[in-house]
Coordinates of C-alpha atoms and ligand atoms in Angstrom, one line a residue:
X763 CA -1.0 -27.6 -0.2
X764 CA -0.3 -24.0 -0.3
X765 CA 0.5 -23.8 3.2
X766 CA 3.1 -27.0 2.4
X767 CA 4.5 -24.9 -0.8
X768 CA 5.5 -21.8 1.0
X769 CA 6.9 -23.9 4.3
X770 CA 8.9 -25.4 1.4
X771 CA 9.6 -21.7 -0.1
X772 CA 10.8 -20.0 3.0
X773 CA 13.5 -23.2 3.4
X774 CA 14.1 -23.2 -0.4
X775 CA 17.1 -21.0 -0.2
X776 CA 18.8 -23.4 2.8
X777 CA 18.7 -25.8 0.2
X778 CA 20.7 -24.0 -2.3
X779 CA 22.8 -23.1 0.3
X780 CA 26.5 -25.3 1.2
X781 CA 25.3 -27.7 3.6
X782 CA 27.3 -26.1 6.5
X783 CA 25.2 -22.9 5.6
X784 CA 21.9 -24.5 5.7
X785 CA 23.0 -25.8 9.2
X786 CA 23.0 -22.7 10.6
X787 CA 20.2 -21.4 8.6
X788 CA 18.3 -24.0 10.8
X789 CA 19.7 -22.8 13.9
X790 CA 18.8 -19.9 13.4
X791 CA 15.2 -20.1 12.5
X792 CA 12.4 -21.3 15.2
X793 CA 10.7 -24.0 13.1
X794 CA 7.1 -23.7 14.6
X795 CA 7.8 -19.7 14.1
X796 CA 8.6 -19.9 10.4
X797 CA 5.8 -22.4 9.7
X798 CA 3.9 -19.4 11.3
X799 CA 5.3 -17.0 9.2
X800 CA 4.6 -19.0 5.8
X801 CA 0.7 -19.6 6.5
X802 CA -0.1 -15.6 7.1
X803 CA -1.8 -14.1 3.9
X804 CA 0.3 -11.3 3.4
X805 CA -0.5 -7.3 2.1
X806 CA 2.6 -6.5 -0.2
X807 CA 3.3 -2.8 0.4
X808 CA 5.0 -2.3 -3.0
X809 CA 5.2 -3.9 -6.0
X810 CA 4.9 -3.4 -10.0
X811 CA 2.8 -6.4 -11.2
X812 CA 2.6 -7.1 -15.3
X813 CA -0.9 -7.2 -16.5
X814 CA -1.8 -10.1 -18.1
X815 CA -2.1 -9.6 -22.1
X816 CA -3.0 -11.9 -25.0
X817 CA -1.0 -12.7 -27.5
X818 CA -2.4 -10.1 -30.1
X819 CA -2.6 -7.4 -27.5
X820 CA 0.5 -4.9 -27.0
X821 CA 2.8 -5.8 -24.2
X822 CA 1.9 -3.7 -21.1
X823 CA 4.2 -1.2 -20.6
X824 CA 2.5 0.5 -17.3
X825 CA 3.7 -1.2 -14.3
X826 CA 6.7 1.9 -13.7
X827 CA 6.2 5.5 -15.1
X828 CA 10.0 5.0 -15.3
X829 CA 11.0 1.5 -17.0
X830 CA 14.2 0.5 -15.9
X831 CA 15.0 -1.4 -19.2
X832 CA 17.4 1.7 -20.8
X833 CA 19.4 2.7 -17.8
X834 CA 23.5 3.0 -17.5
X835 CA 25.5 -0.3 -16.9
X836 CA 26.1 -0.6 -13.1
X837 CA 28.0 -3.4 -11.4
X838 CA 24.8 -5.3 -10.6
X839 CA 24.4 -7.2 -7.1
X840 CA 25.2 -11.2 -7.1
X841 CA 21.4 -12.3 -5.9
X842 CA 19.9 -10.4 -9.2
X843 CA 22.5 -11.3 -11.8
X844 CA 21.9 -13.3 -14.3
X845 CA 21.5 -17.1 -14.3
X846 CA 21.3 -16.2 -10.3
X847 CA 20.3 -19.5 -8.7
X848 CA 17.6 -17.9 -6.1
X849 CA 15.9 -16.6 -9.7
X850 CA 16.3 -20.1 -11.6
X851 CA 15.0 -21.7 -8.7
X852 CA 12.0 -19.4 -8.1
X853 CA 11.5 -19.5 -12.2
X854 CA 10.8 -23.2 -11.5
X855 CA 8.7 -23.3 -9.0
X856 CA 6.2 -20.9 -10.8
X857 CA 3.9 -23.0 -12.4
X858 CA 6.5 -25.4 -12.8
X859 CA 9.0 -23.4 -15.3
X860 CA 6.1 -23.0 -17.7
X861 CA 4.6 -19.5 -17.3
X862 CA 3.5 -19.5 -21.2
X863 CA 1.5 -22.3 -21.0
X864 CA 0.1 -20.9 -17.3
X865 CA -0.9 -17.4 -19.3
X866 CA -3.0 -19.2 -21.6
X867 CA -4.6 -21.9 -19.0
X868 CA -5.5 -19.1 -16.4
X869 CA -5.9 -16.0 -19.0
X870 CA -6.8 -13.0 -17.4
X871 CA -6.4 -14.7 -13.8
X872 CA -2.8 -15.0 -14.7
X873 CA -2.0 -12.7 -12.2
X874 CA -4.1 -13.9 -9.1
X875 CA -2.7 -17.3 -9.7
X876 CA 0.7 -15.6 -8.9
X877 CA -0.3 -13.9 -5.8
X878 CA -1.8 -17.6 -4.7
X879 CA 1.8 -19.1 -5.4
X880 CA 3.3 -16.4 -2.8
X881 CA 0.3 -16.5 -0.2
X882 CA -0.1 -12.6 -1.2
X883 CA -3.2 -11.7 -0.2
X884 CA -3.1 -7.9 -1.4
X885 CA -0.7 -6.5 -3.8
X886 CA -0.4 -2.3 -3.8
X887 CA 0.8 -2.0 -7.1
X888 CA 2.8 0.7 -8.0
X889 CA 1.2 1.6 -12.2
X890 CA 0.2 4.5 -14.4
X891 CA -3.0 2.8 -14.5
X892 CA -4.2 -0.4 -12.6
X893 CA -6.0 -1.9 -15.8
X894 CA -7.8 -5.6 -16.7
X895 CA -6.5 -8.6 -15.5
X896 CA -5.2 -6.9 -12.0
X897 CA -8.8 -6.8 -10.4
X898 CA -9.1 -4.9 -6.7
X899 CA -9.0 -5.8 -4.3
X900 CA -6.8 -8.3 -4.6
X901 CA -4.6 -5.4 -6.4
X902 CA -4.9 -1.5 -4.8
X903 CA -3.7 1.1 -7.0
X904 CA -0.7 3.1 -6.2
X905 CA -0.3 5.9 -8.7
X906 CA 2.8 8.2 -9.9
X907 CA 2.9 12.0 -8.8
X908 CA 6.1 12.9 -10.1
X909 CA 5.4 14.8 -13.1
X910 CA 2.9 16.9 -11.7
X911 CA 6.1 18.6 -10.5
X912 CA 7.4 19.6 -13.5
X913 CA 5.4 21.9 -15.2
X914 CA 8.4 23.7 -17.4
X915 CA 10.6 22.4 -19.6
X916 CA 12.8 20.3 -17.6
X917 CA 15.8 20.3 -20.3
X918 CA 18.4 22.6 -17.6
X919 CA 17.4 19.5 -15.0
X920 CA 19.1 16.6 -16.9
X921 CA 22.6 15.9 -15.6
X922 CA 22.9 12.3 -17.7
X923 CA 21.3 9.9 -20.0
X924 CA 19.2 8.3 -17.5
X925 CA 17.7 11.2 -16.6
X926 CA 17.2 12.0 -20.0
X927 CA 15.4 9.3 -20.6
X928 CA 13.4 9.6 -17.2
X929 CA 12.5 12.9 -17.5
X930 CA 11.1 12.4 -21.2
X931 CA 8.7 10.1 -19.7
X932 CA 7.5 12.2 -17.1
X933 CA 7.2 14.4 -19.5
X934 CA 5.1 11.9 -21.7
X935 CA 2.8 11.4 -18.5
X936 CA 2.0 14.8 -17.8
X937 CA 0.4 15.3 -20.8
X938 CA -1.7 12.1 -20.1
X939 CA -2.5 14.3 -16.7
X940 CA -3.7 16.8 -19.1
X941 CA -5.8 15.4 -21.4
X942 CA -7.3 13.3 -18.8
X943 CA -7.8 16.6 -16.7
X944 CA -9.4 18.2 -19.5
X945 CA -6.7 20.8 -19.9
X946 CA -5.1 21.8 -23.2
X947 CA -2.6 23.8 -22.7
X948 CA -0.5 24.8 -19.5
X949 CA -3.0 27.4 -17.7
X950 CA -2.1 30.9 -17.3
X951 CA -1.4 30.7 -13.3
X952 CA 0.2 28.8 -11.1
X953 CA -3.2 28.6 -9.0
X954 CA -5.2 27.1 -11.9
X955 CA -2.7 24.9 -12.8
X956 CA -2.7 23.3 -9.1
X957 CA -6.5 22.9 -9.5
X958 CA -7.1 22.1 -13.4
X959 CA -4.1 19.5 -13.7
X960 CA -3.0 18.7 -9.7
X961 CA -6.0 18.7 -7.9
X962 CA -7.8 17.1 -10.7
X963 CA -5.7 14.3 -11.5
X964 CA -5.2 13.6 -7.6
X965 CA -9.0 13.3 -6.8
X966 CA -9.1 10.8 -10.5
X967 CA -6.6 8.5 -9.0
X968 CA -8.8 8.4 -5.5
X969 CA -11.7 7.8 -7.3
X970 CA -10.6 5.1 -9.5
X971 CA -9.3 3.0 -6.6
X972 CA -5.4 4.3 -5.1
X973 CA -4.7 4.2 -2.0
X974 CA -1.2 6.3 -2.4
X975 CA 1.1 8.5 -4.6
X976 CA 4.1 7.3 -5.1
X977 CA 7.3 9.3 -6.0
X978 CA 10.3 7.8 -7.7
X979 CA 12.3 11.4 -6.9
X980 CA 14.8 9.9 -5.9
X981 CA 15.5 9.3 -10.0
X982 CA 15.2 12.9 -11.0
X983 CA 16.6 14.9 -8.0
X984 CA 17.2 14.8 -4.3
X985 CA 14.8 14.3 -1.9
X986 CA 16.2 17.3 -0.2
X987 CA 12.5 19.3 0.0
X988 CA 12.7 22.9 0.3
X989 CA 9.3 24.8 2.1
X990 CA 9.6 28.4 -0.3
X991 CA 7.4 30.7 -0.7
X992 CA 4.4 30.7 -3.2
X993 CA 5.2 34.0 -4.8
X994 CA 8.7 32.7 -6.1
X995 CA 7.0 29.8 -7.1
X996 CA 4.7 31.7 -9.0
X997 CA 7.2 34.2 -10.5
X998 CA 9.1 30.6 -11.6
X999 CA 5.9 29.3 -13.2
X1000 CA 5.5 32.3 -14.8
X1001 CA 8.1 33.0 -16.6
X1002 CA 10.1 30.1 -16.8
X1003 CA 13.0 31.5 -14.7
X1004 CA 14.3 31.5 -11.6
X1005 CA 14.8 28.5 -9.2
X1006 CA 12.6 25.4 -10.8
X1007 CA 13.4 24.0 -7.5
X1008 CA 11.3 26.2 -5.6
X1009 CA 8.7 25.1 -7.7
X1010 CA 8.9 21.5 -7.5
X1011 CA 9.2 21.9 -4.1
X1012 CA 5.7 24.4 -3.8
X1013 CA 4.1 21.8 -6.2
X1014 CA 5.2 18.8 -4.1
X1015 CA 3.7 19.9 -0.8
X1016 CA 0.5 20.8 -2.6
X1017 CA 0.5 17.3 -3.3
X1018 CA 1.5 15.9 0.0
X1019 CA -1.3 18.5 1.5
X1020 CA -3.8 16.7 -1.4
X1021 CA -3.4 13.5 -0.3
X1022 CA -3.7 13.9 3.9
X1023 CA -7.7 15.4 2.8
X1024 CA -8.2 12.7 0.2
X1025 CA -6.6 9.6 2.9
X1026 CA -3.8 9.0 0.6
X1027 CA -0.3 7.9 1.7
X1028 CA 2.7 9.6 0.0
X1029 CA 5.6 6.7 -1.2
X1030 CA 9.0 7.7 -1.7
X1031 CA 11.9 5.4 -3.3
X1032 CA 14.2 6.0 -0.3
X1033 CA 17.6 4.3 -0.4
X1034 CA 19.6 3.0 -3.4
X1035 CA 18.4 2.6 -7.0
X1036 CA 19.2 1.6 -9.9
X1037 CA 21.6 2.6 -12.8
X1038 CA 24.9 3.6 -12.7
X1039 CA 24.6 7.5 -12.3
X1040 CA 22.1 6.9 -9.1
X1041 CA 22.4 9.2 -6.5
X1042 CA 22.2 7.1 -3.5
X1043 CA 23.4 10.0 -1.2
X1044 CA 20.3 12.0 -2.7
X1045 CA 17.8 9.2 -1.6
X1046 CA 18.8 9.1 2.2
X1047 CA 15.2 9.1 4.2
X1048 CA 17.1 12.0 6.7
X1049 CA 16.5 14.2 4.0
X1050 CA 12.7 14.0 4.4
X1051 CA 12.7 14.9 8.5
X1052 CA 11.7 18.1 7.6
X1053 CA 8.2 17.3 6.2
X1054 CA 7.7 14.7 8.4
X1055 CA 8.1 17.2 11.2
X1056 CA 6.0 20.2 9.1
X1057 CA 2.9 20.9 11.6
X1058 CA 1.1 21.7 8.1
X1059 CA 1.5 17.9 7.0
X1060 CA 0.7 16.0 9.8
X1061 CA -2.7 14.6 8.2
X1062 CA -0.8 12.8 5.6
X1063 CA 1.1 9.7 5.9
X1064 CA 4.4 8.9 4.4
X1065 CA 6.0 5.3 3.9
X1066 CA 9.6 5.4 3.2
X1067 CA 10.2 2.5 0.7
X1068 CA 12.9 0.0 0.7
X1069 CA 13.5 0.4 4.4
X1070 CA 15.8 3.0 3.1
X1071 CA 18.9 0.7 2.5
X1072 CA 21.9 1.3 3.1
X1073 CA 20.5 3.7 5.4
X1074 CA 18.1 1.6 7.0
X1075 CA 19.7 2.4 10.7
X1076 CA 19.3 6.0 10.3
X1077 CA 15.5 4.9 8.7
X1078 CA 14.6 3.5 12.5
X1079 CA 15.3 7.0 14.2
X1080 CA 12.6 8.4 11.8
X1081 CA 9.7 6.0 12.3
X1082 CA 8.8 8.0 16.2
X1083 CA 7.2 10.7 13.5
X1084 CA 3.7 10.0 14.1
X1085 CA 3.0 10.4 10.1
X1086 CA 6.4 8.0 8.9
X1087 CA 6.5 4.4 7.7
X1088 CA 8.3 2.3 6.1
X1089 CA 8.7 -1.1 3.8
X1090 CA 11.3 -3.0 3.4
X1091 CA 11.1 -3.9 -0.2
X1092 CA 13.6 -4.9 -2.7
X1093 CA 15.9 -5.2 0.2
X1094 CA 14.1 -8.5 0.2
X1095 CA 14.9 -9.2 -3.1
X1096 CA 18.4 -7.4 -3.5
X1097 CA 20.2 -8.2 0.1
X1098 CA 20.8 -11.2 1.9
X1099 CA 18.3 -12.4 4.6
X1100 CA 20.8 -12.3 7.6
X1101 CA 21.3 -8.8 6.5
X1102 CA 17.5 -7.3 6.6
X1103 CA 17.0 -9.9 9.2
X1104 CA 19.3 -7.1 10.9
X1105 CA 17.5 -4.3 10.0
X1106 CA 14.4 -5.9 11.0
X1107 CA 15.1 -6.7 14.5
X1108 CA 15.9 -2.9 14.9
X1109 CA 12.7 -1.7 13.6
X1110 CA 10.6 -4.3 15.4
X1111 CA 12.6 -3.4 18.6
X1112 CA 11.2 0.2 18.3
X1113 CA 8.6 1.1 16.8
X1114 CA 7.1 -2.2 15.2
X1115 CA 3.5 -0.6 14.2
X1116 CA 4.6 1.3 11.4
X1117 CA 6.8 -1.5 9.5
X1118 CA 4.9 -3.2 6.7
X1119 CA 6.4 -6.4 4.8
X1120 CA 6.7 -5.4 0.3
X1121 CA 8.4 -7.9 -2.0
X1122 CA 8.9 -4.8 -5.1
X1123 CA 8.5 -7.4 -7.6
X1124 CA 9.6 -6.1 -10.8
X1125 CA 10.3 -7.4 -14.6
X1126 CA 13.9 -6.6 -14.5
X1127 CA 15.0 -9.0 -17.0
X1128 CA 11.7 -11.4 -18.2
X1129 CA 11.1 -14.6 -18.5
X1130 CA 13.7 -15.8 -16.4
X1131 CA 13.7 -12.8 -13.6
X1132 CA 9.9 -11.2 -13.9
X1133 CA 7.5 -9.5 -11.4
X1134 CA 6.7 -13.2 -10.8
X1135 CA 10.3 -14.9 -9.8
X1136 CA 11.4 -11.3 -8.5
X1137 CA 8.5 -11.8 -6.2
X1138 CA 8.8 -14.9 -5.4
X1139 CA 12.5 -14.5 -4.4
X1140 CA 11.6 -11.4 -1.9
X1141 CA 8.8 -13.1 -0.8
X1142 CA 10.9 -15.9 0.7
X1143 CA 13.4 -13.1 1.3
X1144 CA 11.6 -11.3 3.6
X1145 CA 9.5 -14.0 5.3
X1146 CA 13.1 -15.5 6.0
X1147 CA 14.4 -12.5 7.1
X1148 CA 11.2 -12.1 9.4
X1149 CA 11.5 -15.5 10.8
X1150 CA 15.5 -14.7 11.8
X1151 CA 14.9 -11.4 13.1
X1152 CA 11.8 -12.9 15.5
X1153 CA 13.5 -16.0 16.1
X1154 CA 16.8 -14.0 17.7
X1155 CA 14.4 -11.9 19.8
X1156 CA 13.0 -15.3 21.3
X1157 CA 16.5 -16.5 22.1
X1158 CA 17.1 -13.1 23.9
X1159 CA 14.1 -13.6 25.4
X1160 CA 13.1 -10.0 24.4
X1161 CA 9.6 -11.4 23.5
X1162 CA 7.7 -14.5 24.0
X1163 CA 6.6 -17.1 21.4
X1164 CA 3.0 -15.3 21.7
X1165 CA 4.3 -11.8 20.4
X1166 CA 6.7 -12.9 18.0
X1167 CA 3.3 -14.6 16.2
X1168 CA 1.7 -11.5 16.0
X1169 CA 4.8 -9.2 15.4
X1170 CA 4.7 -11.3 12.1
X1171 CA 1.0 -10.9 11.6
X1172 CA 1.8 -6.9 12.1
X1173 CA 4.4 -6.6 9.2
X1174 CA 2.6 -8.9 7.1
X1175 CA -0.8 -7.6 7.1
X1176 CA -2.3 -5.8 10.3
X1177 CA 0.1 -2.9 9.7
X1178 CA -1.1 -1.9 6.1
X1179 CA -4.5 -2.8 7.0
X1180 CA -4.5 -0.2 10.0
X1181 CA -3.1 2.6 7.3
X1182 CA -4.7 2.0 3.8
X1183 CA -8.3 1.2 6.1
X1184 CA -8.2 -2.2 4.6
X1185 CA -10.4 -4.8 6.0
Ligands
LIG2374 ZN1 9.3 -0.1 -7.0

């Protein structure tokens, strides 16, 4: 039945297609392949799953350390707009339209029901704190690093309201890094302050489940990453002036050094984001080349999210790095199949091991677009996307029928498996 509900998901946006559309849809899909494609339990690289809360309980709030609910208009893109058919459609087809009276039939399996719906297997869920109702391993932790790095004021950073906002909340989450470090105030050196509040709250996160940091940078500054010297960052921490930048960037790499010993991946938001003050020419993955190729951080792993769009071509280049990855989420929800279909074919073409399928289902605009129908849509996305990029392959008779099924087992699973250690 599953298996029959996703073959019916993947085609579900040829039917809401013109019919001269969902011709070529067809064409340009091997059946047998996509029918292959629809039955493989899939890991989702990155996502921000809701936990399930009764009615008397507060709302969770911890599925991004920065909610998206308060930023700047922006001109928002046709497949996420409101009363967009792909989400009405997907709204229905989650427990048939009725997700309040699925909440109070499945309770606090609200949320595994959902992964069931999309034939997720494993959701990495990017959240302040995992909590009840998203149980492991059916949901692996991905925690947030970003305000480790500002341990000053960060007032003289804040270039618009967004950020504003944003950086009041990493400052909010900080202080959670204190208290649950045990630390009261900011420590007298930058040394102790790596150890006490860095080291500490890295090793918490690895003991209470994640399997990466993520960094949502890309929001506060560029991810242009500088490699300075500890004494200026330790005159900076000291006494508050100076270049803040060559502190974030000294506290970063402690970080990315952190989690290569403790077998943690490193996430970045590469590519476009949202709000209308984003800097999407501050996100480009080719800013990041000089990490990946920093002999010091070899031992850590870093997955590049979102397949970097728009600058997914440039993304390709970068996966030879032995330590780079990426996902190519939200670009399944945001862009057009035929489109990452595209990008797809370029990745699997060259370096196929280190791409990993990730729906980034999010509660942009609950009920009618929430981590459920955003996931939903991305996970048909992608597949779709998968099927058309293997399907052309075929046709060129770049691969045979045999290796396009277990390209697709690759992005959707084997990958991630291989890097998190996943059974
Ligand atoms: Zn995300």
């Amino acid at each position: 039945m599953i298996r029959l509900l996703l073959v019916l998901a993947i085609f579900l946006t040829a039917c809401t297609r013109a019919p001269e559309q969902a011709a070529s849809f067809n064409a340009q899909i091997d059946t047998q392949l996509a029918a292959e494609i629809a039955s493989i339990k899939a890991i989702d690289n990155h996502a921000h799953p809701v936990r399930p809360t009764a009615a008397n309980e507060k709302p969770d709030n911890e599925y991004d350390a920065l909610p998206v609910d308060s930023l700047e208009a922006q001109s928002d893109y046709v497949r996420g707009r409101p009363g967009s058919p792909l989400l009405l459609a997907a709204h229905r087809a989650i427990f048939q339209g009725d997700k309040v009276a699925a909440a109070k039939t499945y309770g606090q399996d609200y949320a595994l029901k959902v992964l069931d719906q999309l034939n997720i297997e494993t959701m990495l869920a990017n959240r302040v704190a995992l909590g009840p109702g998203l149980p492991s391993p059916r949901f692996l932790w991905v925690a947030f690093a970003d305000a480790l790095m500002y341990p000053l004021p960060t007032d003289s950073l804040v270039q618009n309201s967004d950020q504003k906002a944003f950086f009041a909340l990493e400052a909010k989450l900080l202080t959670r890094y204190y208290t649950e470090s045990g630390v009261a105030a900011k420590p007298a050196t930058l040394d102790q302050y790596l150890d006490q509040v860095v080291r500490a709250t890295l090793e918490r996160h690895k003991k209470g489940g994640a399997v990466a940091e993520k960094f949502e940078m890309a929001y506060l500054r560029s991810l242009a990453i500088g490699n300075p010297a500890k004494s200026a960052a330790e005159k900076v921490y000291a006494t508050g002036a100076g270049d803040y930048r060559a502190l974030q960037d000294y506290i970063f790499r402690f970080i990315a050094l952190e989690c290569g010993r403790l077998g943690m991946a490193v996430h970045f938001h590469t590519g476009a984001g949202g709000g209308g003050y984003f800097s999407v020419g501050g996100s480009n993955p080719m800013l990041l080349e000089p990490l990946f190729n920093d002999p010091t951080l070899r031992k850590t792993n870093f997955v590049m999210l979102h397949g970097g769009w728009p600058f997914a071509h440039e993304e390709t280049a970068l996966l030879t790095k032995p330590n780079a990855y990426l996902d190519f989420s939200a670009q399944t929800f945001m862009n057009d199949p035929h489109d990452v279909a595209q990008n797809l074919r370029a990745w699997l073409e060259y370096v196929p091991e280190k791409v990993l399928f990730a729906t980034d289902a999010y509660a942009y605009a609950p009920p009618d677009a929430g981590w459920e129908e955003v996931g939903y849509v991305a996970n048909a996305g992608g597949r779709e996307a998968l099927a058309r990029a293997l399907t052309a392959m075929l046709r060129d008779h770049e691969i045979t029928h045999e290796r396009a099924g277990e390209l697709a087992r690759m992005v959707l699973r084997n990958n991630a498996r291989k890097l998190y250690g996943l059974n």
